[in-house]
XYZ file of C-alpha atoms in Angstrom:
694
model
C -54.144 12.423 -54.919
C -53.910 16.223 -54.705
C -50.336 16.078 -53.387
C -49.141 13.613 -56.035
C -50.872 15.506 -58.852
C -49.305 18.778 -57.723
C -45.798 17.305 -57.683
C -46.218 15.459 -60.987
C -47.540 18.588 -62.707
C -44.900 20.837 -61.160
C -41.941 18.718 -62.276
C -43.626 17.312 -65.395
C -42.750 13.706 -64.554
C -44.077 10.868 -62.354
C -43.614 11.583 -58.645
C -41.351 8.568 -58.070
C -39.045 9.719 -60.895
C -38.229 13.127 -59.410
C -34.725 13.068 -57.826
C -34.467 14.352 -54.267
C -31.678 16.733 -55.284
C -33.915 18.325 -57.909
C -36.675 18.915 -55.341
C -34.133 20.301 -52.878
C -32.692 22.692 -55.453
C -36.145 23.910 -56.451
C -37.223 24.305 -52.783
C -34.366 26.662 -51.948
C -34.836 28.502 -55.232
C -38.426 29.217 -54.212
C -37.353 30.238 -50.700
C -34.860 32.724 -52.112
C -37.251 34.029 -54.780
C -38.971 37.306 -53.995
C -41.363 37.370 -56.941
C -42.493 33.724 -57.121
C -44.956 32.154 -54.666
C -45.988 28.510 -54.367
C -48.755 27.432 -51.992
C -48.757 23.933 -50.487
C -50.575 22.278 -47.591
C -49.047 20.698 -44.483
C -50.928 18.798 -41.810
C -48.602 19.551 -38.892
C -48.920 19.080 -35.105
C -51.979 16.816 -35.355
C -52.838 15.356 -31.924
C -52.554 11.565 -31.939
C -54.930 11.344 -28.947
C -57.670 12.755 -31.125
C -56.901 11.230 -34.527
C -55.012 8.070 -33.543
C -51.379 7.003 -33.702
C -49.569 5.173 -36.463
C -48.284 2.733 -33.823
C -50.465 0.088 -32.165
C -51.759 1.076 -28.706
C -53.038 -1.227 -25.967
C -56.030 0.892 -25.000
C -58.638 -1.873 -25.057
C -60.570 -0.282 -27.932
C -59.716 -3.112 -30.315
C -58.059 -6.488 -30.136
C -54.429 -6.479 -31.243
C -52.691 -9.243 -33.137
C -49.640 -10.930 -31.541
C -47.321 -8.852 -33.728
C -49.172 -5.660 -32.796
C -48.967 -6.657 -29.124
C -45.207 -6.873 -29.469
C -44.973 -3.404 -31.007
C -47.494 -1.926 -28.588
C -45.048 -2.538 -25.744
C -41.815 -1.952 -27.683
C -39.513 0.857 -26.695
C -39.537 1.942 -30.326
C -43.242 2.748 -30.125
C -43.351 6.535 -29.837
C -46.274 6.263 -27.422
C -44.048 4.215 -25.102
C -40.607 5.780 -25.450
C -41.295 9.054 -23.520
C -42.604 7.162 -20.478
C -40.067 4.360 -20.137
C -39.098 3.776 -16.498
C -35.776 5.567 -16.732
C -37.099 8.458 -18.817
C -37.488 11.755 -16.995
C -40.910 12.373 -18.520
C -42.349 9.256 -16.853
C -42.433 11.241 -13.595
C -44.902 13.736 -15.088
C -48.486 12.599 -14.738
C -50.078 14.964 -17.266
C -50.303 14.043 -20.963
C -48.331 16.813 -22.616
C -49.303 16.873 -26.285
C -46.254 16.906 -28.521
C -43.887 15.946 -25.708
C -45.347 12.859 -24.014
C -48.087 12.292 -26.579
C -46.943 12.058 -30.210
C -47.973 14.500 -32.897
C -48.759 13.482 -36.464
C -47.524 15.134 -39.658
C -49.011 14.720 -43.140
C -46.790 16.446 -45.693
C -46.587 17.135 -49.413
C -43.792 18.429 -51.606
C -42.246 21.747 -50.432
C -44.110 21.667 -47.067
C -41.448 22.683 -44.561
C -40.554 23.056 -40.900
C -38.396 26.068 -40.064
C -35.258 26.340 -37.955
C -36.031 25.580 -34.307
C -34.963 23.650 -31.230
C -37.264 21.460 -29.161
C -39.147 22.822 -26.169
C -37.010 22.731 -23.032
C -34.047 21.596 -25.136
C -35.369 18.035 -25.042
C -34.568 15.172 -27.372
C -36.972 14.444 -30.218
C -37.569 11.364 -32.300
C -39.369 11.353 -35.648
C -40.536 8.203 -37.439
C -41.610 8.258 -41.096
C -44.377 5.678 -41.414
C -44.735 5.807 -45.191
C -44.460 8.048 -48.230
C -41.720 10.031 -49.859
C -38.579 11.133 -48.007
C -38.214 14.026 -45.604
C -35.064 16.147 -46.000
C -33.463 17.299 -42.735
C -30.805 19.885 -41.894
C -29.204 19.903 -38.462
C -26.793 22.062 -36.478
C -24.969 20.577 -33.459
C -25.827 21.981 -30.055
C -22.403 23.571 -29.557
C -23.103 25.807 -32.590
C -26.605 26.892 -31.511
C -25.511 30.328 -30.316
C -23.429 30.820 -33.473
C -26.499 30.091 -35.619
C -28.579 32.586 -33.646
C -25.877 35.238 -33.997
C -25.642 34.712 -37.774
C -29.399 34.942 -38.214
C -29.594 38.117 -36.124
C -26.687 39.584 -38.049
C -28.216 38.842 -41.477
C -31.805 39.854 -40.571
C -31.482 42.445 -37.764
C -34.755 44.189 -38.637
C -36.760 41.010 -37.986
C -35.210 40.319 -34.592
C -35.561 43.938 -33.459
C -39.349 43.698 -33.768
C -39.558 40.045 -32.645
C -36.706 39.007 -30.330
C -38.225 35.512 -29.948
C -38.433 34.970 -33.703
C -36.632 31.625 -33.639
C -39.199 30.242 -31.180
C -42.048 30.960 -33.586
C -40.962 28.383 -36.224
C -41.256 30.904 -39.062
C -37.593 31.413 -40.029
C -35.929 29.667 -42.966
C -32.355 30.329 -44.026
C -30.382 28.463 -46.665
C -27.871 26.033 -45.077
C -25.256 27.233 -47.576
C -25.617 30.729 -46.144
C -25.134 29.417 -42.612
C -22.099 27.357 -43.599
C -20.630 30.370 -45.404
C -20.659 32.121 -42.004
C -19.010 29.203 -40.212
C -22.078 27.358 -38.896
C -21.646 23.564 -39.255
C -24.682 21.987 -40.942
C -25.414 18.317 -41.621
C -28.043 16.926 -43.980
C -29.942 13.662 -44.445
C -32.896 12.207 -46.299
C -35.239 10.282 -43.998
C -36.956 7.467 -45.894
C -40.015 5.471 -44.884
C -39.296 3.151 -41.963
C -36.455 5.281 -40.578
C -36.027 7.286 -37.364
C -34.394 10.703 -36.996
C -33.181 11.816 -33.548
C -32.420 15.414 -32.599
C -30.342 16.176 -29.510
C -30.807 18.903 -26.901
C -30.464 22.414 -28.308
C -29.682 21.073 -31.781
C -31.312 23.397 -34.308
C -32.981 21.591 -37.182
C -35.204 22.342 -40.167
C -36.276 20.645 -43.369
C -38.985 19.963 -45.884
C -40.936 17.085 -47.390
C -40.027 15.603 -50.763
C -43.635 14.580 -51.389
C -46.721 13.008 -49.874
C -45.815 11.265 -46.600
C -46.939 10.521 -43.041
C -44.717 10.913 -39.976
C -45.057 10.824 -36.199
C -42.867 12.560 -33.618
C -42.515 12.922 -29.878
C -40.025 14.235 -27.308
C -38.137 12.231 -24.706
C -35.669 13.124 -21.959
C -32.909 10.938 -20.606
C -31.026 11.648 -17.402
C -28.208 13.423 -19.210
C -30.794 15.993 -20.357
C -30.974 17.585 -16.888
C -27.742 19.627 -17.153
C -28.530 21.354 -20.460
C -32.112 21.821 -19.303
C -30.921 23.804 -16.281
C -28.840 26.030 -18.549
C -31.764 26.614 -20.891
C -34.326 27.454 -18.224
C -34.062 31.215 -18.693
C -34.762 30.815 -22.394
C -38.281 29.592 -21.655
C -39.183 31.872 -18.733
C -38.289 35.152 -20.341
C -41.150 37.701 -20.558
C -41.401 37.404 -24.342
C -41.809 33.616 -24.352
C -43.918 31.926 -21.736
C -43.272 28.280 -20.976
C -45.499 26.052 -23.082
C -45.374 23.143 -20.659
C -45.286 24.311 -16.999
C -45.663 20.689 -15.866
C -42.007 20.170 -16.753
C -41.050 22.233 -13.729
C -42.743 19.930 -11.242
C -40.249 18.844 -8.581
C -39.325 15.155 -8.737
C -38.114 13.373 -5.547
C -35.856 11.152 -7.692
C -32.180 12.103 -7.894
C -31.963 12.291 -11.658
C -28.253 13.098 -11.657
C -27.478 9.544 -10.419
C -29.898 7.649 -12.682
C -28.330 5.294 -15.236
C -28.372 6.578 -18.774
C -30.555 4.994 -21.474
C -31.115 1.813 -19.483
C -34.343 1.031 -21.335
C -33.817 3.117 -24.476
C -33.191 0.657 -27.335
C -29.549 0.437 -28.475
C -28.374 1.737 -31.866
C -30.934 4.524 -31.628
C -31.772 5.906 -35.060
C -30.144 2.995 -36.915
C -32.223 -0.074 -36.050
C -35.435 -0.424 -38.092
C -38.798 -0.554 -36.405
C -39.065 -4.319 -36.937
C -35.973 -4.997 -34.785
C -37.104 -6.217 -31.348
C -35.794 -4.438 -28.234
C -32.355 -5.608 -27.273
C -30.781 -5.317 -30.708
C -29.216 -7.986 -32.871
C -27.229 -10.798 -31.321
C -23.533 -11.344 -31.615
C -22.078 -12.904 -34.757
C -20.886 -16.544 -34.588
C -17.181 -17.294 -34.239
C -14.889 -17.267 -37.268
C -15.248 -20.211 -39.676
C -11.640 -21.283 -39.110
C -12.151 -21.716 -35.379
C -15.375 -23.664 -35.911
C -13.740 -25.970 -38.440
C -10.950 -26.660 -35.949
C -13.479 -27.564 -33.251
C -15.366 -29.859 -35.627
C -12.148 -31.619 -36.657
C -11.185 -32.140 -33.015
C -14.682 -33.427 -32.277
C -14.487 -35.863 -35.170
C -11.328 -37.386 -33.654
C -13.075 -38.083 -30.335
C -14.725 -41.209 -31.678
C -18.096 -40.337 -30.156
C -20.930 -38.134 -31.381
C -21.388 -35.132 -29.116
C -24.639 -33.112 -29.107
C -22.748 -29.874 -29.663
C -21.501 -31.116 -33.061
C -24.770 -30.351 -34.822
C -24.855 -26.885 -33.353
C -21.253 -26.269 -34.425
C -22.124 -27.347 -37.968
C -25.013 -24.890 -38.043
C -22.784 -22.152 -36.706
C -20.104 -23.018 -39.306
C -22.673 -22.677 -42.097
C -23.824 -19.377 -40.615
C -20.263 -18.091 -40.229
C -19.255 -19.137 -43.751
C -22.313 -17.443 -45.223
C -21.785 -14.301 -43.148
C -18.126 -14.214 -44.167
C -19.112 -14.466 -47.840
C -21.696 -11.716 -47.406
C -19.199 -9.462 -45.657
C -16.510 -10.062 -48.281
C -18.993 -9.366 -51.076
C -20.568 -6.224 -49.674
C -17.410 -4.715 -48.232
C -15.192 -5.316 -51.269
C -13.790 -1.958 -52.410
C -12.822 -3.260 -55.861
C -16.166 -3.674 -57.569
C -19.883 -3.225 -57.084
C -22.032 -6.273 -56.389
C -24.011 -7.613 -59.373
C -27.693 -8.218 -58.727
C -27.477 -11.978 -59.534
C -24.758 -12.332 -56.881
C -27.009 -10.640 -54.321
C -29.908 -12.910 -55.254
C -27.613 -15.926 -54.911
C -26.506 -14.811 -51.445
C -30.117 -14.348 -50.363
C -31.032 -17.775 -51.724
C -28.075 -19.337 -49.897
C -29.005 -17.478 -46.715
C -32.425 -19.126 -46.711
C -30.721 -22.502 -46.321
C -28.761 -21.345 -43.258
C -30.193 -21.748 -39.792
C -31.617 -18.443 -38.534
C -29.791 -16.351 -35.985
C -29.809 -12.649 -35.071
C -26.644 -12.030 -37.111
C -27.997 -13.957 -40.104
C -31.312 -12.134 -39.868
C -29.578 -8.752 -39.842
C -27.412 -9.694 -42.838
C -30.419 -11.073 -44.722
C -32.342 -7.887 -44.026
C -29.410 -5.789 -45.231
C -29.080 -7.867 -48.396
C -32.797 -7.799 -49.110
C -32.969 -4.056 -48.526
C -29.992 -3.466 -50.822
C -31.506 -5.707 -53.498
C -34.874 -3.955 -53.234
C -33.295 -0.518 -53.503
C -31.114 -1.633 -56.426
C -34.096 -3.121 -58.266
C -36.098 0.043 -57.703
C -33.315 2.149 -59.189
C -32.961 -0.268 -62.089
C -36.684 0.067 -62.775
C -36.398 3.839 -62.570
C -33.473 3.831 -65.005
C -35.343 1.462 -67.333
C -38.303 3.813 -67.362
C -35.995 6.695 -68.233
C -34.469 4.683 -71.080
C -37.815 3.600 -72.528
C -40.128 6.463 -71.604
C -41.855 8.323 -74.391
C -41.623 11.483 -72.339
C -37.883 12.032 -72.136
C -36.180 13.776 -69.218
C -33.599 16.586 -69.357
C -29.901 15.897 -68.707
C -30.019 17.556 -65.270
C -32.697 15.110 -64.089
C -30.800 12.094 -65.387
C -27.567 13.379 -63.840
C -29.296 13.690 -60.459
C -30.686 10.146 -60.782
C -27.257 8.765 -61.686
C -25.574 10.664 -58.844
C -28.004 9.252 -56.282
C -27.633 5.746 -57.724
C -23.846 5.932 -57.345
C -24.315 5.639 -53.575
C -25.735 2.126 -54.016
C -22.962 -0.521 -53.742
C -24.468 -2.608 -56.527
C -23.775 -3.073 -60.219
C -26.754 -1.535 -62.004
C -26.709 -2.193 -65.784
C -29.596 0.149 -66.526
C -27.962 2.947 -64.550
C -24.772 2.321 -66.535
C -26.753 2.483 -69.791
C -28.351 5.689 -68.573
C -24.901 7.087 -67.763
C -23.689 6.225 -71.276
C -26.778 7.851 -72.791
C -26.154 10.975 -70.715
C -22.506 11.055 -71.864
C -23.654 10.793 -75.489
C -26.198 13.554 -74.884
C -23.535 15.846 -73.454
C -21.233 15.093 -76.392
C -24.156 15.814 -78.726
C -24.802 19.159 -77.012
C -21.096 20.004 -77.331
C -21.227 19.193 -81.055
C -24.285 21.400 -81.470
C -22.606 24.297 -79.673
C -19.445 23.872 -81.748
C -21.302 23.799 -85.052
C -23.580 26.689 -84.105
C -20.654 28.848 -82.985
C -18.527 28.233 -86.098
C -17.385 30.809 -88.648
C -20.193 29.878 -91.053
C -23.779 28.762 -90.733
C -23.953 24.964 -90.278
C -24.564 22.802 -93.341
C -27.887 21.054 -93.742
C -26.232 17.618 -93.909
C -24.528 18.203 -90.550
C -27.768 19.336 -88.930
C -29.653 16.351 -90.338
C -27.038 14.035 -88.851
C -27.311 15.725 -85.444
C -31.112 15.539 -85.537
C -30.998 11.823 -86.374
C -28.620 11.137 -83.466
C -30.533 13.365 -81.037
C -33.847 11.652 -81.762
C -32.379 8.262 -80.853
C -31.075 9.427 -77.461
C -33.362 8.783 -74.445
C -32.723 12.330 -73.225
C -34.810 15.462 -73.626
C -32.586 17.845 -75.559
C -33.817 21.415 -75.690
C -31.576 22.126 -78.694
C -33.136 19.290 -80.703
C -36.401 21.109 -81.309
C -34.519 24.159 -82.576
C -32.475 22.005 -84.957
C -35.608 20.264 -86.218
C -37.168 23.634 -87.002
C -34.026 24.757 -88.851
C -33.879 21.518 -90.863
C -37.586 21.713 -91.669
C -37.262 25.328 -92.846
C -34.285 24.421 -95.039
C -36.207 21.518 -96.590
C -39.154 23.822 -97.292
C -36.872 26.275 -99.099
C -35.246 23.510 -101.135
C -38.653 22.068 -102.077
C -39.808 25.490 -103.235
C -36.621 25.975 -105.267
C -37.066 22.500 -106.795
C -40.618 23.329 -107.872
C -39.307 26.551 -109.401
C -36.479 24.998 -111.449
C -37.146 21.300 -111.983
C -39.488 19.961 -114.603
C -41.963 17.253 -113.706
C -40.354 13.785 -113.478
C -36.945 15.329 -114.174
C -33.923 13.011 -113.959
C -31.822 15.909 -112.659
C -31.336 17.092 -109.103
C -31.678 20.723 -108.093
C -27.933 21.031 -107.492
C -27.178 19.621 -110.970
C -29.516 22.130 -112.574
C -28.022 25.088 -110.718
C -24.370 24.147 -111.303
C -22.615 24.742 -114.652
C -22.569 21.743 -117.007
C -18.829 21.218 -116.969
C -18.943 18.254 -119.433
C -21.105 20.029 -122.012
C -18.584 19.405 -124.793
C -18.671 15.630 -124.531
C -21.334 13.133 -125.394
C -22.526 13.500 -121.858
C -22.981 10.482 -119.690
C -26.413 11.844 -118.791
C -27.409 11.464 -122.446
C -26.061 7.914 -122.423
C -28.075 7.168 -119.320
C -31.258 8.574 -120.826
C -30.880 6.880 -124.166
C -29.378 3.566 -123.139
C -30.776 3.382 -119.578
C -27.414 2.469 -118.144
C -27.379 3.693 -114.533
C -24.089 4.359 -112.881
C -22.407 5.858 -115.941
C -22.950 9.437 -114.959
C -21.914 11.623 -112.066
C -23.436 14.637 -110.416
C -22.513 18.054 -111.739
C -21.281 18.876 -108.242
C -18.798 16.026 -108.599
C -17.860 17.069 -112.126
C -16.968 20.439 -110.636
C -14.465 18.665 -108.406
C -16.468 19.277 -105.207
C -16.257 16.706 -102.444
C -18.691 16.456 -99.540
C -16.233 18.463 -97.432
C -15.856 21.111 -100.143
C -19.610 21.655 -100.171
C -19.297 22.853 -96.539
C -16.923 25.672 -97.550
C -18.634 28.629 -99.293
C -15.328 29.745 -100.816
C -14.672 26.358 -102.384
C -18.171 26.304 -103.918
C -17.710 29.751 -105.502
C -14.253 28.938 -106.909
C -15.489 25.634 -108.350
C -18.523 27.383 -109.822
C -16.332 29.935 -111.617
C -14.080 27.197 -112.971
C -17.167 25.235 -114.056
C -18.456 28.278 -115.967
C -15.281 28.413 -118.014
C -15.411 24.685 -118.739
C -19.055 25.016 -119.741
C -18.249 27.848 -122.209
C -15.440 25.853 -123.797
C -17.614 22.770 -123.994
C -20.507 24.680 -125.567
C -18.213 26.018 -128.324
C -17.012 22.509 -129.124
C -20.579 21.247 -129.012
C -21.806 23.922 -131.439
C -19.059 23.068 -133.888
C -19.866 19.362 -133.688
C -23.618 20.001 -134.053
C -23.105 22.083 -137.177
C -21.596 19.033 -138.885
C -24.629 16.839 -138.271
C -26.499 15.655 -141.428
C -29.877 16.785 -142.734
C -33.089 15.067 -141.596
C -32.679 11.297 -141.889
C -34.637 9.630 -144.681
C -37.605 7.545 -143.618
C -37.262 3.813 -143.699
C -34.618 1.370 -142.528
C -31.462 2.934 -141.243
C -29.498 3.736 -138.111
C -31.626 4.307 -134.954
C -32.717 7.821 -134.108
C -34.616 9.620 -131.348
C -34.661 8.542 -127.703
C -36.664 5.461 -128.569
C -33.943 3.966 -130.776
C -36.378 3.352 -133.664
C -35.732 4.190 -137.360
C -36.600 7.687 -138.673
C -40.120 8.566 -139.801
C -41.603 11.587 -141.612
C -42.291 14.742 -139.595
C -39.409 14.544 -137.127
C -38.405 17.502 -134.926
C -34.861 18.890 -134.677
C -33.438 20.285 -131.422
C -32.123 23.827 -131.868
C -29.051 23.131 -129.702
C -27.860 19.566 -130.163
C -29.319 19.311 -133.739
C -30.573 15.785 -133.073
C -33.839 14.497 -134.554
C -36.797 13.160 -132.550
C -40.136 11.567 -133.312
C -43.004 13.946 -132.660
C -44.712 11.249 -130.593
C -41.678 10.748 -128.334
C -41.164 14.338 -127.204
C -43.333 17.311 -126.285
C -44.292 19.667 -129.137
C -42.876 23.184 -129.089
C -45.076 25.643 -127.187
C -46.437 28.585 -129.177
C -46.330 32.049 -127.716
C -49.512 33.273 -125.991
C -50.460 35.714 -128.736
C -53.501 36.238 -130.952
C -54.019 33.624 -133.704
C -53.505 36.393 -136.281
C -49.848 36.737 -135.374
C -47.569 35.999 -138.327
C -45.732 32.710 -138.389
C -42.329 34.321 -137.935
C -43.355 35.498 -134.466
C -44.287 32.059 -133.303
C -42.129 30.811 -130.401
C -41.611 27.498 -132.165
C -38.001 26.795 -131.154
C -37.755 23.142 -130.145
C -35.397 21.993 -127.349
C -35.126 18.307 -126.599
C -35.548 17.113 -122.990
C -31.784 16.639 -122.686
C -30.921 20.193 -123.676
C -33.717 21.777 -121.669
C -32.579 20.503 -118.261
C -34.893 22.710 -116.221
C -37.495 25.398 -116.225
C -36.303 28.938 -116.834
C -37.926 31.067 -114.092
C -37.935 34.843 -114.231
C -35.150 36.681 -112.458
C -37.649 38.247 -110.046
C -38.712 34.773 -108.889
C -35.078 33.809 -108.303
C -34.425 36.989 -106.312
C -37.401 36.144 -104.065
C -35.837 32.749 -103.401
C -32.539 34.421 -102.497
C -34.283 36.757 -100.048
C -35.835 33.729 -98.326
C -32.423 32.015 -98.372
C -30.806 34.903 -96.476
C -33.217 34.307 -93.584
C -32.149 30.682 -93.144
C -29.618 29.950 -90.381
C -28.562 26.925 -92.434
C -26.205 26.562 -95.392
C -27.325 24.586 -98.444
C -25.076 23.805 -101.448
C -28.092 24.569 -103.651
C -28.366 28.003 -102.058
C -24.770 28.906 -102.800
C -25.090 27.517 -106.328
C -28.209 29.659 -106.814
C -26.340 32.745 -105.629
C -23.569 32.073 -108.168
C -26.115 31.407 -110.918
C -27.983 34.626 -110.130
C -24.759 36.625 -110.170
C -23.927 35.021 -113.516
C -27.379 35.891 -114.927
C -27.226 39.500 -113.739
C -23.732 39.891 -115.221
C -24.949 38.506 -118.561
C -27.991 40.801 -118.418
C -25.789 43.858 -117.924
C -23.537 42.856 -120.813
C -26.562 42.266 -123.058
C -28.012 45.689 -122.231
C -24.725 47.417 -122.992
C -24.457 45.541 -126.260
C -28.020 46.395 -127.317
C -27.353 50.054 -126.547
C -24.177 50.148 -128.647
C -24.239 52.033 -132.021
C -23.501 48.831 -133.927
C -26.881 47.339 -132.884
C -28.996 50.426 -132.263
C -29.424 51.338 -135.977
C -30.310 47.791 -137.189
C -32.812 47.425 -134.349
C -34.504 50.669 -135.369
C -34.785 49.448 -139.001
C -36.280 46.148 -137.793
C -38.830 48.025 -135.708
C -39.816 50.142 -138.723
C -40.137 47.045 -140.908
C -42.354 45.368 -138.312
C -44.541 48.454 -138.211
C -45.005 48.420 -142.003
C -45.821 44.701 -142.003
C -48.506 45.183 -139.355
C -49.806 48.299 -141.070
């Protein structure tokens, strides 16, 4: 529980979801890091005599089942292998722990074994009983001296103080470093149920991918004697005393003439533990030859006993041929239903060693493929998404499986979309202008739907949220409650001010679809809104159109009749009802409205004693007063907040143009008020006001 929790917390994902390549990359990063330390636990070199072996043992302490009896005497049992009749170690009577008696190893993620060779240059065999894989690195025996030279060259200060450093199992060096100096290095992942063999004087090291349990022992075949003689001085030097002096006992047997591996199981390191000694049997003859024999037998006119056996062998051969053609086809990967069909068909075939091996291979491939499909499905559906590097590692490992995996393919497509999304984000962020809000909103919507953890997505969401907050604040500043206008319409010039605007038609006649946004009336397309220059040019042109339209509108309004007489007549006001007494006239459009249909004019916040001519009683209808009229200081505060946004909004650029327009008008008004033509009349008005108040 501790080991699994540590790994899950460290990589922030379930332990079975962490790719082996990711663990390997992080392991060597930690090894090379000077400042970062990670502490893990490793139960290494545990004596099986004291704590028990993972293999069954016929020691009389408990009754073994028939299957356990078979394994208790099998050559693959690590308690048996070192003392087989033709093994050199069988001539040593003492139980040498670690060499004749297996050692146990309980590992967790990052627990490691450093570069070393076996005592007395012996063979070693390691079996992973269960748990997560163990990653191995190996150097062939012919390169052992080269490895030692490279290590001494790269770390001379360590070997000067400790010449026997490599015998202390405390030295780790990145395989890439060794290969860069010409040392050949091989690598493998040992999974549960697999053996790993190391040969005499073959340096090896590695680490555990997670929580697992392994067992290891040494063995010596007759061909070990020659390298052992050469390595004798290595173990009798003054700095390193021999760990196992029993090895040097003199044996009367002439080991040089003993047959090699006579009782060591064949296909060492490839056959699974469940394979009985002796290895798989030979495959049946080719189907064509069997069919020919059956046809010849059918012409004999008598039923021969061998006919039934030939039929069984023909069925076996045909099935094996189909399996071989399916699994070895270089054109396409095998779909899972095809594998299931082959397994189902194999159950109807008479058993044989070759059929059993093929069935085991098929079942193992199907199990592995299903496990990867489940892993990919979890990645596609998981609430906690994984980064692209993790998914890429999962996909890369799954590519080694010769099966068609739909979920892996879907995961690959999702990863491709995620990479394209990241490229789009980088392109839009590195452009000449800040990205537009619409573009960012589109990227956020796409990124949220991808089953990939995108670090850039959170940043985009923050930018979009900040832009929305600014726009909401600007809307509250400019828009009236329940306004039929958008913020962009309010900020842009009213280019169709001289016509009976379609907005007025919409409001009066409630005919949706007859009007268009002011941004569209300015001739701005969605693409134009992304170009600050196009927005400014269109705004300037819209100002001119608005001025011309306002002049035409004023002339038309001046021709409108006096207040309509009460009673039957043409409709008036927004309600379309006949005129009534006490109607209000808009100061701009000169239209008349019922007092009950519109808001009354607001009086200035002055004392009740103020004269009537100072009342702020100018009435503007809801159509003419499109928005609130905030103070210039409030608008400048909005612009300051806008400058801090890394996002472009059309409303922001329209507000900048509107502010520039207001400041320009303000400067012109101040110059006009300060001119001699207006200064004298204003002074007389001030004096008159003073007399009236006095």
